[in-house]
């Protein structure tokens, strides 16, 4: 039985109204939904949710086959979840729409991707390269870097205590430990100053997010099992992560695939908010500055973490937080998610350019975010002479203490 | 390569045309559970000129062409009737060409959505008045004009959206591009009026369901959005349908220009409560049909006077007002202030997983709608065996009735009757038969259809609802404009013998 067939109700509950592609609902701050549709050079229906749901119906009733051609379409999606949010768009606590009870768009896309992988029509070439690296025992990360590099980067973090000496662990993730280790060093200093003991986890495995998004369940479940065992062996009760992708995966996906007891998972923005509330962070700069905040999809729409990052930013003296036109659940995706950045990099950057333009409209000096994938893709899209700079929330807080 | 595909690629950008099975399949259905038709090709034109070239090619090769706006038709209007043909996806033609702030006329490409246009007009303090159809966040202006659309707000004050029409640019089925209204005069500098220069040929394309031409540019009258607004919801007593009709007639008699006035039938209230759609109605123990109005004014004094007169009508009809907030059940406030007017019909979908309505959307005189609702109740009773069969297969019994009933500018109301069903293969024929049966009933009660699409336009002809003389005139007009029956072939069964 196909994975997609488990979502028959969801697929056939889509009536095809098309708001997932076109909605402009200014009363609730919604200005269009699908980033792929907006940048695609061939703007056919299949490049937003309504068309994909129509294809899913065709697959379920046996009229459309799975194929490589189909995979090329299905993977042109960031899985940002804006279609899902739009489908649920009354956003008034007093009013619920029936149809939205039955559909979780991202779950449908992931089910379809799992079927494509299972039947051998996916992964696509760049995704295959990533998965190969994730399965290579000498690497176990998506970036074709040696496993020892990641271990060394985590082991060298200062400000954290040694593995096994605290029930609070820091899950560094592949992207931040291999690409943004300086940011993690700054986080170590923030944590050290707070006096809270958070241990390093140098033997962590990749969280498996990328494999999950691509639909390779074999790779993903193997990584998940290793991590869960690692957490249990160390007696970890609480995990902090600064990567939105790791956070979504550890908190939302792990419980779906494991019945073992899992640690509490918190995002770095929640942790920083706690530190600020408990006066464990002292700011020493109150220089006026305007910043805007980009909601990472894996943190915002997928996990509804909207207030903690804003509370953290607003707590910094001298900071004026100016929201972009589309924010919180209506935020425009950066374009990096769902494997788009690796397989369709130009499209990912085109999407990010839209987001950068929106940030520039706020006349802010900094575009703060809390996701290494967003940071990277937004940085790739920014012009060198732009008067706005993309920065992770950790780097930003560190710059003010 | 397929010769047609090759030629289409010479006309539109090569990345804007396809014949692949996945891309074409996505254009095979609209917003209904039954009707399908897979096109051979989909093209996404960017200009009237490109459309003209495609239509000339279609005439040369005898290929039907189906224009598609937002794809929101509930009667299969923007997909092929039968498989094959070319679907033209017009949504990329979404530019705002000009806003004439002196004369309050906006000119747009026809693929723009009602919501997108409203968003553009808002900073100017303007709006379109009638906000198009209930699907206005996706539905296009061109599609609205092709269907006399209503339902997206403002229907009571402004009427169907075609009332706001000033002029059109239309590509005729044989490829000629014409302009109507004031723009029929080649010396006219700006669109400013619909009527004059001979017969109203704009009207020929209004509500034509896409059979006589493809609208590519639309000039609409726009209006200053009044700053003073009141939204109220009332609980009705007794026979709520008859009470609602009486209130609507009284509003019209007193000449009060309500922006929206809507009756929410007992069954809708009941279902919305049982399925926890509108939570305050549960908390406030609402049991029967409701009525809401929205009234606009340009000053507080004007608003107060209008509200006073309206409230008097409700008092005379023993209606009980709900509290002012959405949390009090005042649905009118959500409808207007939070643009719920583009979502009010969404709850007709998905009552249970995958359930979808087969609807009959039409206009009837105010006085007549209670009888229509009663006839629908009787219809349900008469079709118990079919309902039982649907239940047997799906384990869920269809819900039969009408959605909210909306007062229109022409002293009529929009009624959306229907029954919920499922896209299950084993009940397809029952669904189709029931749907046609309901269309027949509503038509024979004298209703006027606006969105007719595949099923309704054909059924209307099938049961002989047009007088022979009218149908003959329509056929002759089609023959003159579209001798090879290229455009929206199959609708109204026009020229089928010739085909």
JSON list of C-alpha atoms in Angstrom, two decimals, chain A residues 98-217:
[
{"chain": "A", "resi": 98, "resn": "UNK", "atom": "CA", "xyz": [-14.55, 22.21, 7.91]},
{"chain": "A", "resi": 99, "resn": "UNK", "atom": "CA", "xyz": [-12.29, 21.34, 5.09]},
{"chain": "A", "resi": 100, "resn": "UNK", "atom": "CA", "xyz": [-9.16, 22.32, 6.92]},
{"chain": "A", "resi": 101, "resn": "UNK", "atom": "CA", "xyz": [-9.73, 19.64, 9.50]},
{"chain": "A", "resi": 102, "resn": "UNK", "atom": "CA", "xyz": [-8.83, 16.95, 7.06]},
{"chain": "A", "resi": 103, "resn": "UNK", "atom": "CA", "xyz": [-5.83, 18.35, 5.23]},
{"chain": "A", "resi": 104, "resn": "UNK", "atom": "CA", "xyz": [-2.21, 18.70, 6.26]},
{"chain": "A", "resi": 105, "resn": "UNK", "atom": "CA", "xyz": [-0.59, 19.65, 2.99]},
{"chain": "A", "resi": 106, "resn": "UNK", "atom": "CA", "xyz": [3.02, 19.10, 4.05]},
{"chain": "A", "resi": 107, "resn": "UNK", "atom": "CA", "xyz": [2.21, 15.59, 5.23]},
{"chain": "A", "resi": 108, "resn": "UNK", "atom": "CA", "xyz": [0.65, 14.85, 1.85]},
{"chain": "A", "resi": 109, "resn": "UNK", "atom": "CA", "xyz": [3.71, 16.10, -0.01]},
{"chain": "A", "resi": 110, "resn": "UNK", "atom": "CA", "xyz": [5.99, 14.04, 2.22]},
{"chain": "A", "resi": 111, "resn": "UNK", "atom": "CA", "xyz": [3.88, 10.92, 1.76]},
{"chain": "A", "resi": 112, "resn": "UNK", "atom": "CA", "xyz": [4.08, 11.34, -2.01]},
{"chain": "A", "resi": 113, "resn": "UNK", "atom": "CA", "xyz": [7.83, 11.83, -1.80]},
{"chain": "A", "resi": 114, "resn": "UNK", "atom": "CA", "xyz": [8.17, 8.66, 0.25]},
{"chain": "A", "resi": 115, "resn": "UNK", "atom": "CA", "xyz": [6.32, 6.73, -2.46]},
{"chain": "A", "resi": 116, "resn": "UNK", "atom": "CA", "xyz": [8.54, 8.21, -5.17]},
{"chain": "A", "resi": 117, "resn": "UNK", "atom": "CA", "xyz": [11.66, 7.15, -3.26]},
{"chain": "A", "resi": 118, "resn": "UNK", "atom": "CA", "xyz": [10.25, 3.71, -2.54]},
{"chain": "A", "resi": 119, "resn": "UNK", "atom": "CA", "xyz": [9.41, 3.12, -6.19]},
{"chain": "A", "resi": 120, "resn": "UNK", "atom": "CA", "xyz": [12.84, 4.29, -7.34]},
{"chain": "A", "resi": 121, "resn": "UNK", "atom": "CA", "xyz": [11.79, 7.55, -9.06]},
{"chain": "A", "resi": 122, "resn": "UNK", "atom": "CA", "xyz": [13.51, 9.66, -6.43]},
{"chain": "A", "resi": 123, "resn": "UNK", "atom": "CA", "xyz": [15.78, 10.92, -5.00]},
{"chain": "A", "resi": 124, "resn": "UNK", "atom": "CA", "xyz": [16.68, 13.37, -7.72]},
{"chain": "A", "resi": 125, "resn": "UNK", "atom": "CA", "xyz": [20.36, 13.65, -8.50]},
{"chain": "A", "resi": 126, "resn": "UNK", "atom": "CA", "xyz": [21.42, 16.31, -6.00]},
{"chain": "A", "resi": 127, "resn": "UNK", "atom": "CA", "xyz": [19.29, 14.77, -3.29]},
{"chain": "A", "resi": 128, "resn": "UNK", "atom": "CA", "xyz": [20.89, 11.40, -4.01]},
{"chain": "A", "resi": 129, "resn": "UNK", "atom": "CA", "xyz": [24.31, 12.94, -3.49]},
{"chain": "A", "resi": 130, "resn": "UNK", "atom": "CA", "xyz": [23.22, 14.34, -0.14]},
{"chain": "A", "resi": 131, "resn": "UNK", "atom": "CA", "xyz": [21.68, 11.08, 0.99]},
{"chain": "A", "resi": 132, "resn": "UNK", "atom": "CA", "xyz": [24.80, 9.20, 0.00]},
{"chain": "A", "resi": 133, "resn": "UNK", "atom": "CA", "xyz": [26.80, 11.46, 2.28]},
{"chain": "A", "resi": 134, "resn": "UNK", "atom": "CA", "xyz": [24.27, 11.02, 5.08]},
{"chain": "A", "resi": 135, "resn": "UNK", "atom": "CA", "xyz": [24.61, 7.25, 4.79]},
{"chain": "A", "resi": 136, "resn": "UNK", "atom": "CA", "xyz": [28.39, 7.21, 4.49]},
{"chain": "A", "resi": 137, "resn": "UNK", "atom": "CA", "xyz": [29.64, 6.03, 7.89]},
{"chain": "A", "resi": 138, "resn": "UNK", "atom": "CA", "xyz": [32.68, 8.26, 7.58]},
{"chain": "A", "resi": 139, "resn": "UNK", "atom": "CA", "xyz": [30.46, 11.30, 7.05]},
{"chain": "A", "resi": 140, "resn": "UNK", "atom": "CA", "xyz": [26.89, 10.92, 8.32]},
{"chain": "A", "resi": 141, "resn": "UNK", "atom": "CA", "xyz": [26.06, 14.50, 7.35]},
{"chain": "A", "resi": 142, "resn": "UNK", "atom": "CA", "xyz": [24.52, 16.02, 4.24]},
{"chain": "A", "resi": 143, "resn": "UNK", "atom": "CA", "xyz": [27.52, 18.15, 3.32]},
{"chain": "A", "resi": 144, "resn": "UNK", "atom": "CA", "xyz": [30.05, 15.52, 2.22]},
{"chain": "A", "resi": 145, "resn": "UNK", "atom": "CA", "xyz": [32.29, 16.55, 5.09]},
{"chain": "A", "resi": 146, "resn": "UNK", "atom": "CA", "xyz": [34.17, 14.11, 7.28]},
{"chain": "A", "resi": 147, "resn": "UNK", "atom": "CA", "xyz": [32.40, 13.07, 10.45]},
{"chain": "A", "resi": 148, "resn": "UNK", "atom": "CA", "xyz": [35.53, 13.97, 12.37]},
{"chain": "A", "resi": 149, "resn": "UNK", "atom": "CA", "xyz": [35.14, 17.60, 11.28]},
{"chain": "A", "resi": 150, "resn": "UNK", "atom": "CA", "xyz": [31.71, 17.81, 12.84]},
{"chain": "A", "resi": 151, "resn": "UNK", "atom": "CA", "xyz": [32.83, 16.07, 16.04]},
{"chain": "A", "resi": 152, "resn": "UNK", "atom": "CA", "xyz": [35.80, 18.38, 16.28]},
{"chain": "A", "resi": 153, "resn": "UNK", "atom": "CA", "xyz": [33.68, 21.48, 15.72]},
{"chain": "A", "resi": 154, "resn": "UNK", "atom": "CA", "xyz": [31.29, 20.45, 18.50]},
{"chain": "A", "resi": 155, "resn": "UNK", "atom": "CA", "xyz": [34.07, 19.28, 20.83]},
{"chain": "A", "resi": 156, "resn": "UNK", "atom": "CA", "xyz": [35.84, 22.63, 20.41]},
{"chain": "A", "resi": 157, "resn": "UNK", "atom": "CA", "xyz": [32.82, 24.66, 21.48]},
{"chain": "A", "resi": 158, "resn": "UNK", "atom": "CA", "xyz": [33.63, 26.66, 24.57]},
{"chain": "A", "resi": 159, "resn": "UNK", "atom": "CA", "xyz": [31.08, 27.68, 27.17]},
{"chain": "A", "resi": 160, "resn": "UNK", "atom": "CA", "xyz": [29.38, 24.29, 27.10]},
{"chain": "A", "resi": 161, "resn": "UNK", "atom": "CA", "xyz": [30.14, 21.57, 29.62]},
{"chain": "A", "resi": 162, "resn": "UNK", "atom": "CA", "xyz": [31.36, 18.13, 28.66]},
{"chain": "A", "resi": 163, "resn": "UNK", "atom": "CA", "xyz": [29.12, 15.42, 27.33]},
{"chain": "A", "resi": 164, "resn": "UNK", "atom": "CA", "xyz": [27.40, 13.55, 30.15]},
{"chain": "A", "resi": 165, "resn": "UNK", "atom": "CA", "xyz": [27.79, 16.27, 32.79]},
{"chain": "A", "resi": 166, "resn": "UNK", "atom": "CA", "xyz": [24.39, 17.90, 32.39]},
{"chain": "A", "resi": 167, "resn": "UNK", "atom": "CA", "xyz": [20.88, 16.73, 31.68]},
{"chain": "A", "resi": 168, "resn": "UNK", "atom": "CA", "xyz": [20.54, 19.67, 29.30]},
{"chain": "A", "resi": 169, "resn": "UNK", "atom": "CA", "xyz": [22.16, 18.98, 25.97]},
{"chain": "A", "resi": 170, "resn": "UNK", "atom": "CA", "xyz": [22.88, 21.20, 23.00]},
{"chain": "A", "resi": 171, "resn": "UNK", "atom": "CA", "xyz": [22.08, 19.62, 19.66]},
{"chain": "A", "resi": 172, "resn": "UNK", "atom": "CA", "xyz": [24.35, 21.50, 17.28]},
{"chain": "A", "resi": 173, "resn": "UNK", "atom": "CA", "xyz": [23.12, 19.95, 14.04]},
{"chain": "A", "resi": 174, "resn": "UNK", "atom": "CA", "xyz": [25.18, 19.47, 10.88]},
{"chain": "A", "resi": 175, "resn": "UNK", "atom": "CA", "xyz": [24.60, 22.86, 9.30]},
{"chain": "A", "resi": 176, "resn": "UNK", "atom": "CA", "xyz": [25.54, 25.03, 12.22]},
{"chain": "A", "resi": 177, "resn": "UNK", "atom": "CA", "xyz": [28.46, 22.90, 13.41]},
{"chain": "A", "resi": 178, "resn": "UNK", "atom": "CA", "xyz": [29.96, 22.65, 9.92]},
{"chain": "A", "resi": 179, "resn": "UNK", "atom": "CA", "xyz": [28.98, 26.01, 8.42]},
{"chain": "A", "resi": 180, "resn": "UNK", "atom": "CA", "xyz": [28.34, 28.38, 11.29]},
{"chain": "A", "resi": 181, "resn": "UNK", "atom": "CA", "xyz": [30.66, 27.23, 14.10]},
{"chain": "A", "resi": 182, "resn": "UNK", "atom": "CA", "xyz": [31.47, 30.86, 14.97]},
{"chain": "A", "resi": 183, "resn": "UNK", "atom": "CA", "xyz": [27.83, 31.43, 15.77]},
{"chain": "A", "resi": 184, "resn": "UNK", "atom": "CA", "xyz": [27.87, 28.42, 18.07]},
{"chain": "A", "resi": 185, "resn": "UNK", "atom": "CA", "xyz": [31.02, 29.71, 19.76]},
{"chain": "A", "resi": 186, "resn": "UNK", "atom": "CA", "xyz": [29.16, 32.94, 20.51]},
{"chain": "A", "resi": 187, "resn": "UNK", "atom": "CA", "xyz": [26.24, 30.94, 21.85]},
{"chain": "A", "resi": 188, "resn": "UNK", "atom": "CA", "xyz": [28.69, 29.13, 24.14]},
{"chain": "A", "resi": 189, "resn": "UNK", "atom": "CA", "xyz": [29.78, 32.47, 25.53]},
{"chain": "A", "resi": 190, "resn": "UNK", "atom": "CA", "xyz": [26.17, 33.56, 26.11]},
{"chain": "A", "resi": 191, "resn": "UNK", "atom": "CA", "xyz": [25.46, 30.29, 27.90]},
{"chain": "A", "resi": 192, "resn": "UNK", "atom": "CA", "xyz": [28.64, 30.47, 29.93]},
{"chain": "A", "resi": 193, "resn": "UNK", "atom": "CA", "xyz": [27.75, 33.95, 31.13]},
{"chain": "A", "resi": 194, "resn": "UNK", "atom": "CA", "xyz": [24.27, 32.75, 32.09]},
{"chain": "A", "resi": 195, "resn": "UNK", "atom": "CA", "xyz": [25.78, 30.18, 34.43]},
{"chain": "A", "resi": 196, "resn": "UNK", "atom": "CA", "xyz": [23.56, 27.41, 33.08]},
{"chain": "A", "resi": 197, "resn": "UNK", "atom": "CA", "xyz": [25.28, 24.14, 32.39]},
{"chain": "A", "resi": 198, "resn": "UNK", "atom": "CA", "xyz": [24.51, 22.84, 28.92]},
{"chain": "A", "resi": 199, "resn": "UNK", "atom": "CA", "xyz": [26.50, 19.91, 27.63]},
{"chain": "A", "resi": 200, "resn": "UNK", "atom": "CA", "xyz": [27.92, 19.37, 24.18]},
{"chain": "A", "resi": 201, "resn": "UNK", "atom": "CA", "xyz": [26.82, 16.34, 22.22]},
{"chain": "A", "resi": 202, "resn": "UNK", "atom": "CA", "xyz": [29.82, 15.58, 19.99]},
{"chain": "A", "resi": 203, "resn": "UNK", "atom": "CA", "xyz": [28.51, 12.15, 19.05]},
{"chain": "A", "resi": 204, "resn": "UNK", "atom": "CA", "xyz": [25.14, 13.39, 17.86]},
{"chain": "A", "resi": 205, "resn": "UNK", "atom": "CA", "xyz": [24.01, 12.07, 14.52]},
{"chain": "A", "resi": 206, "resn": "UNK", "atom": "CA", "xyz": [22.40, 14.18, 11.82]},
{"chain": "A", "resi": 207, "resn": "UNK", "atom": "CA", "xyz": [18.80, 14.76, 12.94]},
{"chain": "A", "resi": 208, "resn": "UNK", "atom": "CA", "xyz": [17.57, 13.25, 9.66]},
{"chain": "A", "resi": 209, "resn": "UNK", "atom": "CA", "xyz": [15.52, 16.25, 8.60]},
{"chain": "A", "resi": 210, "resn": "UNK", "atom": "CA", "xyz": [16.81, 16.35, 5.05]},
{"chain": "A", "resi": 211, "resn": "UNK", "atom": "CA", "xyz": [16.17, 12.62, 4.55]},
{"chain": "A", "resi": 212, "resn": "UNK", "atom": "CA", "xyz": [12.65, 13.06, 5.90]},
{"chain": "A", "resi": 213, "resn": "UNK", "atom": "CA", "xyz": [11.91, 15.99, 3.60]},
{"chain": "A", "resi": 214, "resn": "UNK", "atom": "CA", "xyz": [13.23, 14.05, 0.62]},
{"chain": "A", "resi": 215, "resn": "UNK", "atom": "CA", "xyz": [11.22, 10.99, 1.62]},
{"chain": "A", "resi": 216, "resn": "UNK", "atom": "CA", "xyz": [14.05, 8.56, 2.36]},
{"chain": "A", "resi": 217, "resn": "UNK", "atom": "CA", "xyz": [12.60, 6.94, 5.45]}
]
